[in-house]
Structures are given as structure tokens and as C-alpha cells.
mmCIF file of C-alpha atoms in Angstrom:
data_model
loop_
_atom_site.group_PDB
_atom_site.id
_atom_site.type_symbol
_atom_site.label_atom_id
_atom_site.label_comp_id
_atom_site.label_asym_id
_atom_site.label_seq_id
_atom_site.Cartn_x
_atom_site.Cartn_y
_atom_site.Cartn_z
ATOM 1 C CA ASP A 915 33.800 -4.843 -9.740
ATOM 2 C CA ASN A 916 32.028 -1.525 -9.350
ATOM 3 C CA TYR A 917 28.663 0.181 -9.698
ATOM 4 C CA GLU A 918 29.325 0.971 -13.361
ATOM 5 C CA GLN A 919 29.240 -2.513 -14.915
ATOM 6 C CA TRP A 920 25.549 -2.061 -15.756
ATOM 7 C CA ARG A 921 26.760 0.113 -18.638
ATOM 8 C CA GLN A 922 27.940 -3.076 -20.342
ATOM 9 C CA ALA A 923 24.329 -4.263 -20.376
ATOM 10 C CA SER A 924 22.977 -0.959 -21.709
ATOM 11 C CA GLU A 925 25.292 -1.151 -24.715
ATOM 12 C CA SER A 926 24.448 -4.778 -25.557
ATOM 13 C CA ASP A 927 22.096 -5.952 -28.329
ATOM 14 C CA SER A 928 20.911 -8.970 -26.321
ATOM 15 C CA GLY A 929 21.083 -10.617 -22.938
ATOM 16 C CA PRO A 930 24.492 -11.862 -21.832
ATOM 17 C CA ASP A 931 25.954 -14.982 -23.357
ATOM 18 C CA PRO A 932 25.683 -17.775 -20.742
ATOM 19 C CA VAL A 933 29.456 -18.213 -20.860
ATOM 20 C CA GLN A 934 29.704 -14.782 -19.209
ATOM 21 C CA LEU A 935 27.755 -16.029 -16.176
ATOM 22 C CA LEU A 936 29.473 -17.870 -13.349
ATOM 23 C CA ALA A 937 27.203 -20.364 -11.545
ATOM 24 C CA ARG A 938 27.743 -22.729 -8.634
ATOM 25 C CA PRO A 939 29.200 -26.143 -9.537
ATOM 26 C CA GLY A 940 26.525 -28.496 -10.827
ATOM 27 C CA PHE A 941 24.360 -25.726 -12.309
ATOM 28 C CA GLU A 942 24.085 -24.707 -15.956
ATOM 29 C CA VAL A 943 22.758 -21.447 -17.415
ATOM 30 C CA GLU A 944 20.787 -21.286 -20.675
ATOM 31 C CA ARG A 945 19.434 -18.196 -22.393
ATOM 32 C CA VAL A 946 15.736 -18.710 -23.124
ATOM 33 C CA ARG A 947 15.094 -15.387 -24.878
ATOM 34 C CA SER A 948 16.350 -11.830 -25.148
ATOM 35 C CA ALA A 949 14.113 -8.782 -25.497
ATOM 36 C CA ALA A 950 13.373 -7.761 -29.073
ATOM 37 C CA ASP A 951 14.048 -4.173 -30.107
ATOM 38 C CA HIS A 952 10.391 -3.173 -29.767
ATOM 39 C CA GLU A 953 9.886 -4.853 -26.371
ATOM 40 C CA GLY A 954 11.806 -2.405 -24.229
ATOM 41 C CA SER A 955 13.325 -3.225 -20.857
ATOM 42 C CA TRP A 956 11.742 -5.865 -18.595
ATOM 43 C CA VAL A 957 11.222 -5.218 -14.858
ATOM 44 C CA SER A 958 9.174 -8.146 -13.490
ATOM 45 C CA MET A 959 7.779 -11.534 -14.436
ATOM 46 C CA GLU A 960 5.393 -14.180 -13.163
ATOM 47 C CA PHE A 961 4.068 -17.546 -14.348
ATOM 48 C CA ASP A 962 0.334 -17.755 -15.030
ATOM 49 C CA PRO A 963 -1.749 -20.850 -14.093
ATOM 50 C CA GLN A 964 -1.097 -22.301 -17.590
ATOM 51 C CA GLY A 965 2.677 -22.095 -17.114
ATOM 52 C CA ARG A 966 3.174 -19.134 -19.449
ATOM 53 C CA LEU A 967 5.425 -16.215 -18.575
ATOM 54 C CA THR A 968 3.914 -12.790 -17.969
ATOM 55 C CA ILE A 969 6.571 -10.091 -18.333
ATOM 56 C CA ALA A 970 6.148 -6.403 -17.510
ATOM 57 C CA ARG A 971 7.808 -3.792 -19.685
ATOM 58 C CA GLU A 972 9.518 -0.923 -17.928
ATOM 59 C CA ASP A 973 7.674 1.698 -19.972
ATOM 60 C CA LYS A 974 4.161 0.236 -20.134
ATOM 61 C CA GLY A 975 2.310 -2.947 -20.959
ATOM 62 C CA LEU A 976 2.526 -6.686 -20.326
ATOM 63 C CA LEU A 977 3.816 -9.497 -22.556
ATOM 64 C CA ARG A 978 2.783 -13.148 -22.445
ATOM 65 C CA MET A 979 5.359 -15.715 -23.532
ATOM 66 C CA THR A 980 4.451 -19.328 -24.223
ATOM 67 C CA LEU A 981 7.355 -21.677 -23.591
ATOM 68 C CA ALA A 982 8.298 -24.789 -25.520
ATOM 69 C CA ARG A 983 7.648 -28.106 -23.790
ATOM 70 C CA ASP A 984 11.246 -28.321 -22.582
ATOM 71 C CA GLY A 985 11.143 -24.689 -21.354
ATOM 72 C CA ARG A 986 14.264 -23.798 -23.320
ATOM 73 C CA SER A 987 12.706 -21.439 -25.864
ATOM 74 C CA VAL A 988 9.719 -19.167 -26.417
ATOM 75 C CA THR A 989 7.231 -20.238 -29.097
ATOM 76 C CA GLU A 990 4.796 -17.297 -28.982
ATOM 77 C CA VAL A 991 4.734 -13.704 -27.687
ATOM 78 C CA GLN A 992 1.516 -11.715 -27.158
ATOM 79 C CA THR A 993 0.801 -8.246 -25.800
ATOM 80 C CA ILE A 994 -1.904 -8.710 -23.168
ATOM 81 C CA ASN A 995 -1.949 -5.150 -21.796
ATOM 82 C CA ASP A 996 -0.654 -1.919 -23.312
ATOM 83 C CA THR A 997 -1.642 0.696 -20.733
ATOM 84 C CA LEU A 998 -0.278 0.017 -17.246
ATOM 85 C CA ALA A 999 2.982 1.869 -16.599
ATOM 86 C CA GLU A 1000 5.970 -0.015 -15.130
ATOM 87 C CA CYS A 1001 4.435 -2.971 -13.294
ATOM 88 C CA ARG A 1002 7.109 -3.855 -10.777
ATOM 89 C CA GLY A 1003 4.979 -6.554 -9.152
ATOM 90 C CA LEU A 1004 2.764 -9.308 -10.637
ATOM 91 C CA VAL A 1005 0.719 -12.018 -8.892
ATOM 92 C CA TYR A 1006 -1.952 -14.433 -10.165
ATOM 93 C CA ALA A 1007 -4.710 -15.206 -7.647
ATOM 94 C CA ASP A 1008 -8.408 -16.133 -7.751
ATOM 95 C CA GLY A 1009 -8.483 -16.157 -11.554
ATOM 96 C CA SER A 1010 -7.163 -12.583 -11.818
ATOM 97 C CA LEU A 1011 -3.802 -10.925 -12.362
ATOM 98 C CA TYR A 1012 -2.805 -8.370 -9.719
ATOM 99 C CA ALA A 1013 -0.330 -5.745 -10.893
ATOM 100 C CA GLN A 1014 1.601 -3.153 -8.900
ATOM 101 C CA ALA A 1015 1.996 -0.339 -11.446
ATOM 102 C CA ASN A 1016 4.677 2.048 -10.202
ATOM 103 C CA ASN A 1017 4.322 4.894 -12.687
ATOM 104 C CA ALA A 1018 0.536 4.469 -12.674
ATOM 105 C CA LYS A 1019 0.768 4.824 -8.860
ATOM 106 C CA GLY A 1020 -1.594 2.031 -7.924
ATOM 107 C CA MET A 1021 -2.405 -1.664 -7.584
ATOM 108 C CA TYR A 1022 -4.737 -3.064 -10.230
ATOM 109 C CA ARG A 1023 -6.730 -6.263 -10.736
ATOM 110 C CA LEU A 1024 -6.808 -7.408 -14.357
ATOM 111 C CA ASP A 1025 -9.429 -9.794 -15.744
ATOM 112 C CA ASP A 1026 -10.029 -11.469 -19.103
ATOM 113 C CA ARG A 1027 -13.828 -11.306 -19.269
ATOM 114 C CA ASP A 1028 -14.402 -12.266 -22.911
ATOM 115 C CA GLY A 1029 -11.900 -15.130 -23.072
ATOM 116 C CA ASP A 1030 -9.746 -13.625 -25.836
ATOM 117 C CA GLY A 1031 -6.549 -13.933 -23.768
ATOM 118 C CA ARG A 1032 -6.177 -10.181 -23.165
ATOM 119 C CA PHE A 1033 -6.895 -8.357 -19.920
ATOM 120 C CA GLU A 1034 -9.431 -5.813 -21.116
ATOM 121 C CA ALA A 1035 -10.890 -5.233 -17.610
ATOM 122 C CA SER A 1036 -8.639 -3.186 -15.314
ATOM 123 C CA THR A 1037 -9.804 -2.268 -11.803
ATOM 124 C CA LEU A 1038 -7.847 0.139 -9.602
ATOM 125 C CA LEU A 1039 -7.837 -1.422 -6.122
ATOM 126 C CA ARG A 1040 -5.926 1.361 -4.379
ATOM 127 C CA GLU A 1041 -3.966 4.439 -5.339
ATOM 128 C CA PHE A 1042 -0.587 5.029 -3.693
ATOM 129 C CA PRO A 1043 0.501 8.706 -3.790
ATOM 130 C CA GLY A 1044 4.148 9.738 -3.751
ATOM 131 C CA GLY A 1045 7.230 9.587 -5.938
ATOM 132 C CA VAL A 1046 8.180 6.831 -8.363
ATOM 133 C CA GLY A 1047 11.893 6.260 -7.700
ATOM 134 C CA HIS A 1048 11.809 4.149 -4.537
ATOM 135 C CA GLY A 1049 8.245 3.316 -5.407
ATOM 136 C CA ARG A 1050 5.593 0.638 -5.728
ATOM 137 C CA ASN A 1051 7.604 -2.550 -5.939
ATOM 138 C CA ASP A 1052 7.028 -6.306 -5.809
ATOM 139 C CA LEU A 1053 3.950 -8.385 -4.943
ATOM 140 C CA ALA A 1054 3.862 -11.824 -3.326
ATOM 141 C CA PHE A 1055 1.068 -14.295 -2.606
ATOM 142 C CA GLY A 1056 1.182 -15.316 1.049
ATOM 143 C CA PRO A 1057 0.371 -18.639 2.714
ATOM 144 C CA ASP A 1058 -2.713 -16.915 4.193
ATOM 145 C CA ASP A 1059 -4.136 -16.351 0.670
ATOM 146 C CA ALA A 1060 -3.429 -12.622 0.936
ATOM 147 C CA ILE A 1061 -1.360 -10.424 -1.376
ATOM 148 C CA TYR A 1062 1.666 -8.663 0.096
ATOM 149 C CA ALA A 1063 2.823 -5.411 -1.514
ATOM 150 C CA ILE A 1064 6.171 -3.792 -0.733
ATOM 151 C CA PHE A 1065 7.038 -0.095 -1.163
ATOM 152 C CA GLY A 1066 10.098 2.119 -1.109
ATOM 153 C CA ASP A 1067 10.406 5.368 0.823
ATOM 154 C CA SER A 1068 9.136 7.569 -2.024
ATOM 155 C CA VAL A 1069 5.588 6.297 -1.457
ATOM 156 C CA GLU A 1070 3.462 7.943 1.218
ATOM 157 C CA LEU A 1071 2.436 5.842 4.197
ATOM 158 C CA PRO A 1072 -1.299 5.049 3.994
ATOM 159 C CA LYS A 1073 -3.427 6.689 6.670
ATOM 160 C CA ASP A 1074 -7.027 6.052 5.644
ATOM 161 C CA ASP A 1075 -8.952 2.810 5.306
ATOM 162 C CA VAL A 1076 -6.066 0.676 6.546
ATOM 163 C CA ILE A 1077 -5.589 -1.423 9.699
ATOM 164 C CA ASP A 1078 -2.237 -0.283 11.109
ATOM 165 C CA LEU A 1079 -0.327 -3.036 12.940
ATOM 166 C CA THR A 1080 2.644 -0.804 13.794
ATOM 167 C CA SER A 1081 3.242 0.855 17.167
ATOM 168 C CA PRO A 1082 0.960 3.777 18.082
ATOM 169 C CA PHE A 1083 4.083 5.531 19.424
ATOM 170 C CA ARG A 1084 5.688 5.767 15.973
ATOM 171 C CA GLU A 1085 6.151 9.297 14.593
ATOM 172 C CA ALA A 1086 3.848 8.594 11.655
ATOM 173 C CA ARG A 1087 1.091 7.364 13.981
ATOM 174 C CA ARG A 1088 1.405 10.615 15.964
ATOM 175 C CA GLY A 1089 0.945 12.789 12.901
ATOM 176 C CA GLN A 1090 4.566 13.554 12.021
ATOM 177 C CA PRO A 1091 5.466 13.193 8.318
ATOM 178 C CA THR A 1092 8.076 10.497 7.719
ATOM 179 C CA THR A 1093 9.863 9.022 4.723
ATOM 180 C CA GLU A 1094 10.002 5.228 4.987
ATOM 181 C CA GLY A 1095 9.293 2.095 2.990
ATOM 182 C CA HIS A 1096 6.622 -0.315 4.170
ATOM 183 C CA VAL A 1097 4.668 -3.530 3.511
ATOM 184 C CA LEU A 1098 0.901 -3.765 2.978
ATOM 185 C CA ARG A 1099 -1.251 -6.877 3.167
ATOM 186 C CA TYR A 1100 -4.379 -7.042 0.978
ATOM 187 C CA SER A 1101 -7.073 -9.700 1.332
ATOM 188 C CA PRO A 1102 -8.997 -10.312 -1.930
ATOM 189 C CA GLN A 1103 -11.730 -12.022 0.095
ATOM 190 C CA SER A 1104 -12.443 -9.174 2.537
ATOM 191 C CA SER A 1105 -10.909 -6.272 0.529
ATOM 192 C CA LYS A 1106 -9.195 -5.160 3.775
ATOM 193 C CA TRP A 1107 -5.755 -3.549 3.883
ATOM 194 C CA HIS A 1108 -3.237 -3.935 6.709
ATOM 195 C CA LEU A 1109 -0.061 -1.893 7.206
ATOM 196 C CA LEU A 1110 2.181 -4.744 8.285
ATOM 197 C CA CYS A 1111 5.490 -3.034 9.039
ATOM 198 C CA SER A 1112 7.559 0.016 8.126
ATOM 199 C CA GLY A 1113 10.951 1.696 8.523
ATOM 200 C CA LEU A 1114 12.443 0.299 5.273
ATOM 201 C CA ARG A 1115 14.402 2.263 2.669
ATOM 202 C CA ASN A 1116 13.950 0.772 -0.784
ATOM 203 C CA PRO A 1117 13.093 -2.934 -0.622
ATOM 204 C CA PHE A 1118 12.210 -4.138 -4.124
ATOM 205 C CA GLY A 1119 11.412 -7.845 -3.754
ATOM 206 C CA ILE A 1120 9.437 -9.902 -1.251
ATOM 207 C CA ASP A 1121 8.779 -13.641 -0.944
ATOM 208 C CA PHE A 1122 8.017 -16.378 1.596
ATOM 209 C CA ASN A 1123 10.385 -19.158 2.622
ATOM 210 C CA ASP A 1124 9.376 -22.768 3.235
ATOM 211 C CA ASP A 1125 8.371 -21.865 6.822
ATOM 212 C CA GLY A 1126 5.847 -19.339 5.466
ATOM 213 C CA GLU A 1127 7.893 -16.357 6.689
ATOM 214 C CA ALA A 1128 8.343 -13.261 4.514
ATOM 215 C CA PHE A 1129 11.719 -11.747 3.607
ATOM 216 C CA THR A 1130 12.995 -8.769 1.666
ATOM 217 C CA TYR A 1131 16.395 -7.380 0.667
ATOM 218 C CA ASP A 1132 16.616 -3.728 1.730
ATOM 219 C CA ALA A 1133 18.872 -1.015 0.353
ATOM 220 C CA ASP A 1134 21.689 0.881 2.017
ATOM 221 C CA ALA A 1135 22.204 4.645 1.883
ATOM 222 C CA GLU A 1136 25.236 5.092 -0.359
ATOM 223 C CA PHE A 1137 25.682 8.707 0.745
ATOM 224 C CA ASP A 1138 26.276 7.449 4.326
ATOM 225 C CA MET A 1139 29.180 5.155 3.409
ATOM 226 C CA GLY A 1140 32.096 5.720 5.781
ATOM 227 C CA SER A 1141 29.943 7.189 8.544
ATOM 228 C CA PRO A 1142 29.297 5.472 11.917
ATOM 229 C CA TRP A 1143 25.590 5.334 11.105
ATOM 230 C CA TYR A 1144 25.980 3.637 7.691
ATOM 231 C CA ARG A 1145 23.481 0.772 7.305
ATOM 232 C CA PRO A 1146 24.617 -1.835 4.726
ATOM 233 C CA THR A 1147 22.182 -3.669 2.467
ATOM 234 C CA ARG A 1148 20.529 -6.367 4.515
ATOM 235 C CA LEU A 1149 18.229 -9.364 4.352
ATOM 236 C CA VAL A 1150 15.152 -8.497 6.415
ATOM 237 C CA HIS A 1151 12.700 -10.874 8.076
ATOM 238 C CA VAL A 1152 9.345 -9.129 7.552
ATOM 239 C CA VAL A 1153 7.277 -9.353 10.756
ATOM 240 C CA PRO A 1154 3.941 -7.762 11.757
ATOM 241 C CA GLY A 1155 4.475 -4.560 13.733
ATOM 242 C CA GLY A 1156 8.165 -4.381 12.866
ATOM 243 C CA ASP A 1157 10.031 -1.082 12.483
ATOM 244 C CA TYR A 1158 13.340 -1.301 10.627
ATOM 245 C CA GLY A 1159 14.507 2.187 11.527
ATOM 246 C CA TRP A 1160 14.732 4.056 8.211
ATOM 247 C CA ARG A 1161 13.549 7.683 8.350
ATOM 248 C CA GLY A 1162 15.134 9.377 5.356
ATOM 249 C CA ARG A 1163 18.604 10.839 5.167
ATOM 250 C CA THR A 1164 19.113 12.345 8.612
ATOM 251 C CA LYS A 1165 16.602 10.780 10.979
ATOM 252 C CA SER A 1166 17.295 7.048 10.637
ATOM 253 C CA TRP A 1167 18.002 4.942 13.669
ATOM 254 C CA PRO A 1168 21.648 3.808 13.534
ATOM 255 C CA PRO A 1169 22.254 0.050 13.404
ATOM 256 C CA TYR A 1170 23.450 -0.004 17.024
ATOM 257 C CA ASP A 1171 20.355 1.812 18.374
ATOM 258 C CA ALA A 1172 18.344 -0.428 20.708
ATOM 259 C CA ASP A 1173 16.358 2.324 22.410
ATOM 260 C CA HIS A 1174 13.144 1.531 20.512
ATOM 261 C CA ALA A 1175 11.006 -1.407 21.625
ATOM 262 C CA ASP A 1176 9.841 -2.098 18.077
ATOM 263 C CA PHE A 1177 13.315 -1.854 16.495
ATOM 264 C CA THR A 1178 13.496 -5.009 14.381
ATOM 265 C CA LEU A 1179 17.009 -6.232 13.630
ATOM 266 C CA PRO A 1180 17.762 -7.622 10.156
ATOM 267 C CA ALA A 1181 18.496 -11.290 9.643
ATOM 268 C CA GLY A 1182 21.954 -10.051 8.698
ATOM 269 C CA ASP A 1183 23.937 -7.523 6.684
ATOM 270 C CA ILE A 1184 25.199 -8.178 3.149
ATOM 271 C CA GLY A 1185 27.205 -5.028 2.388
ATOM 272 C CA LYS A 1186 27.301 -2.596 -0.517
ATOM 273 C CA GLY A 1187 24.912 -3.316 -3.364
ATOM 274 C CA SER A 1188 21.626 -2.452 -5.023
ATOM 275 C CA PRO A 1189 18.808 -4.797 -3.896
ATOM 276 C CA THR A 1190 16.135 -5.864 -6.355
ATOM 277 C CA ALA A 1191 14.324 -9.222 -6.611
ATOM 278 C CA VAL A 1192 13.894 -11.752 -3.797
ATOM 279 C CA LYS A 1193 12.762 -15.323 -4.450
ATOM 280 C CA SER A 1194 12.401 -18.391 -2.277
ATOM 281 C CA GLY A 1195 13.893 -21.668 -3.438
ATOM 282 C CA ALA A 1196 11.014 -23.603 -1.865
ATOM 283 C CA ASP A 1197 9.182 -24.348 -5.134
ATOM 284 C CA SER A 1198 12.305 -24.950 -7.207
ATOM 285 C CA ALA A 1199 13.707 -28.252 -8.439
ATOM 286 C CA PHE A 1200 17.088 -27.385 -6.913
ATOM 287 C CA PRO A 1201 18.878 -29.631 -4.398
ATOM 288 C CA ALA A 1202 17.387 -29.509 -0.891
ATOM 289 C CA HIS A 1203 20.171 -27.235 0.352
ATOM 290 C CA TYR A 1204 18.926 -24.495 -1.986
ATOM 291 C CA ARG A 1205 15.197 -25.118 -1.540
ATOM 292 C CA HIS A 1206 15.562 -23.753 1.993
ATOM 293 C CA ALA A 1207 17.396 -20.628 0.807
ATOM 294 C CA MET A 1208 16.194 -17.146 -0.081
ATOM 295 C CA PHE A 1209 17.721 -15.790 -3.304
ATOM 296 C CA ALA A 1210 18.483 -12.066 -3.464
ATOM 297 C CA LEU A 1211 19.399 -10.196 -6.651
ATOM 298 C CA ASP A 1212 22.039 -7.470 -6.298
ATOM 299 C CA TRP A 1213 21.711 -5.272 -9.393
ATOM 300 C CA ALA A 1214 24.841 -3.184 -8.774
ATOM 301 C CA TYR A 1215 27.290 -6.074 -8.800
ATOM 302 C CA GLY A 1216 25.305 -8.323 -11.138
ATOM 303 C CA ARG A 1217 24.957 -11.256 -8.757
ATOM 304 C CA ILE A 1218 22.343 -13.490 -7.170
ATOM 305 C CA LEU A 1219 23.048 -14.357 -3.533
ATOM 306 C CA ALA A 1220 21.779 -17.572 -1.957
ATOM 307 C CA CYS A 1221 20.996 -16.765 1.680
ATOM 308 C CA HIS A 1222 20.925 -19.976 3.726
ATOM 309 C CA LEU A 1223 18.632 -19.315 6.695
ATOM 310 C CA VAL A 1224 19.024 -20.737 10.194
ATOM 311 C CA PRO A 1225 16.314 -20.172 12.856
ATOM 312 C CA ARG A 1226 17.441 -18.100 15.834
ATOM 313 C CA GLY A 1227 14.837 -17.444 18.508
ATOM 314 C CA ALA A 1228 11.792 -15.910 16.830
ATOM 315 C CA GLY A 1229 13.873 -14.887 13.792
ATOM 316 C CA TYR A 1230 16.682 -16.059 11.558
ATOM 317 C CA VAL A 1231 20.341 -15.588 10.768
ATOM 318 C CA PHE A 1232 21.887 -16.612 7.466
ATOM 319 C CA ARG A 1233 25.022 -17.397 5.546
ATOM 320 C CA ALA A 1234 25.233 -15.899 2.056
ATOM 321 C CA GLU A 1235 27.050 -17.279 -0.968
ATOM 322 C CA THR A 1236 27.266 -15.997 -4.527
ATOM 323 C CA PHE A 1237 24.989 -18.344 -6.452
ATOM 324 C CA LEU A 1238 25.258 -16.672 -9.869
ATOM 325 C CA LYS A 1239 27.376 -13.807 -11.117
ATOM 326 C CA GLY A 1240 27.774 -12.097 -14.473
ATOM 327 C CA ARG A 1241 29.683 -9.337 -16.190
ATOM 328 C CA PRO A 1242 27.113 -8.058 -16.516
ATOM 329 C CA LEU A 1243 24.019 -9.710 -15.081
ATOM 330 C CA ASN A 1244 22.232 -6.355 -14.617
#
């Protein structure tokens, strides 16, 4: 296995045949639908309150897919937005759809005001300046009824109109420019923003486990492989005020550095990979063993890891197993 197996997916006319996917014993894989030629690449999805799938296209726009009663096929596809560019995060809350549009560089609230099923009303809640590579990534709805947004290190840290929960001794708090991923909390009720934590590289996904604790799967720095300061991909317990040590290519805290009071250790390292989605098993119909797990998607090796969490002090450790693997699954 290597970083190049994604090329098998780019040359395919449809999603992989389920026989190409290796699942844990007792699980079966079915293909519900592949993207049509005119639908582009898909980068995120979410279920709406009616149980329909909302899927974001990588270029721009949102699709709505109505599933058959047994969930094994799609009966109808609609375009419900054709303007927002690369929505990497989607969340339904308070009758609205919240979208984290990476190439549009902002978070938007979408509303269907005339009842025609399309989101004709689009409100920019906040603009996020910076690059679009390690950019504006996933959204998650927290147990506190707030929306959590996660960002890679291409996006500038917010300075204005935000309540910063990180240490006042951090370089960014003292006016020094830094390059680091971070997590924001947005309350739809109060419209307040909190900077929850920082020091991440390129975390794509975020979700809450059955204890109500947030987790993400953060990236390594492939150009550091072989060096003493290499930081593998890791599952991170997202905590208020945490600093995970990433500062760009040459200023990151090494994994053995304990000289910073706010240095937050990961729940554990996974190794080489390319982190994308994170999803809790809490709301699944899986066996109990998996409902307590966090699932992490490694794009590079085409696998989904089930991370079985065990409380340790105020945090967690975990044991990871390969839950699903494909050639390719990318």
C-alpha cells in the first residue's frame, strides 16, 4: 500500500465495487449510489431532518438525495444550491443548514424561505481569510447546541470579535504571526464566537463521542518523516484552551516537548496517513463495542479506523483497528 492508490479511484467510472472493500466480520458493504458524470466529486454529506442526504460537490453546489424506504438506493436527486464553493462541512440546526464553504472562505446559514425545497436565502455568518488547501473543514453540532468549526493551518487565526479561550502567553496572543489549525465554537442563539483551541496542522473532521467530548484526526508533516521531531497522524481530544503544538514547518513543538503548560497530548498516534472525516459511532445501529468508538477516515491508505476509547485521567487513550479498507476507498 502506498500514497498513490488514489489514482485507481480517479480513473474509475463509478465508486468501488463492494467486493473490493474489506470489512470487519459481521458487516456487509452495499453501494447506494455513485456520482453521475455531471455531479462532480463529493466532499461532505449530512442527513437533513427528513432523513434525506445533503451532499456537497467539490466544485460548487449542494445535492439532495431522497433514499428508498430500505435506504439501499436513491429515488430522487435535486440541486438545492448552485453557488457555494466546496462546502467541506454541513450541519442542520434550528431549521437552517449551516455550511462551511472552503473556496468561498466563509461559514453560511442557508434557509428555504418560500418552501420550494431550495435554499434561496444565503447569509454569510463570518468570513475566514487565508488559503484554501488546509482550509475551512468540517462542522459538528455539539451537545451544548453550538456549532463547532474546524480549520487547517492555511486559515488565519481570528483576532476580532471572538472570545479567545487559549493561553494569553501564546505567540499569536502576543501579536506574533503563526500558522496553525484551530477550532471555533459558534452559538446560533447568542451569535458569539469562541476560539476553543489551536496548534493543529490540518484536521479535517470533528465529532463528539457518547461522553459529549470532541475529537479530531490531525495530519502529520510528511516532509518531516525520518526526523526526530516527526509527528505522526494522531487522534486528538479537543479541549478548551488546548494547544497541540503545530507552528508550521520549522517552529512546531516536538512530540517530546513538555516545556509548555498548555501542551495538550494527543489521545494517541496512528502513523502515516492523510486524515479526513471523523464520525462517532454513538448514533449508529452497530454493536455496542462500536457505538463507543470514534471512526477516522485515512484517505491516503483508503481505510476507516475504529478508535476504541478508554478514559485516562481527564483524557483518553485508544486502541485502533482497521474497520473498513478498500483498493481504493479514496
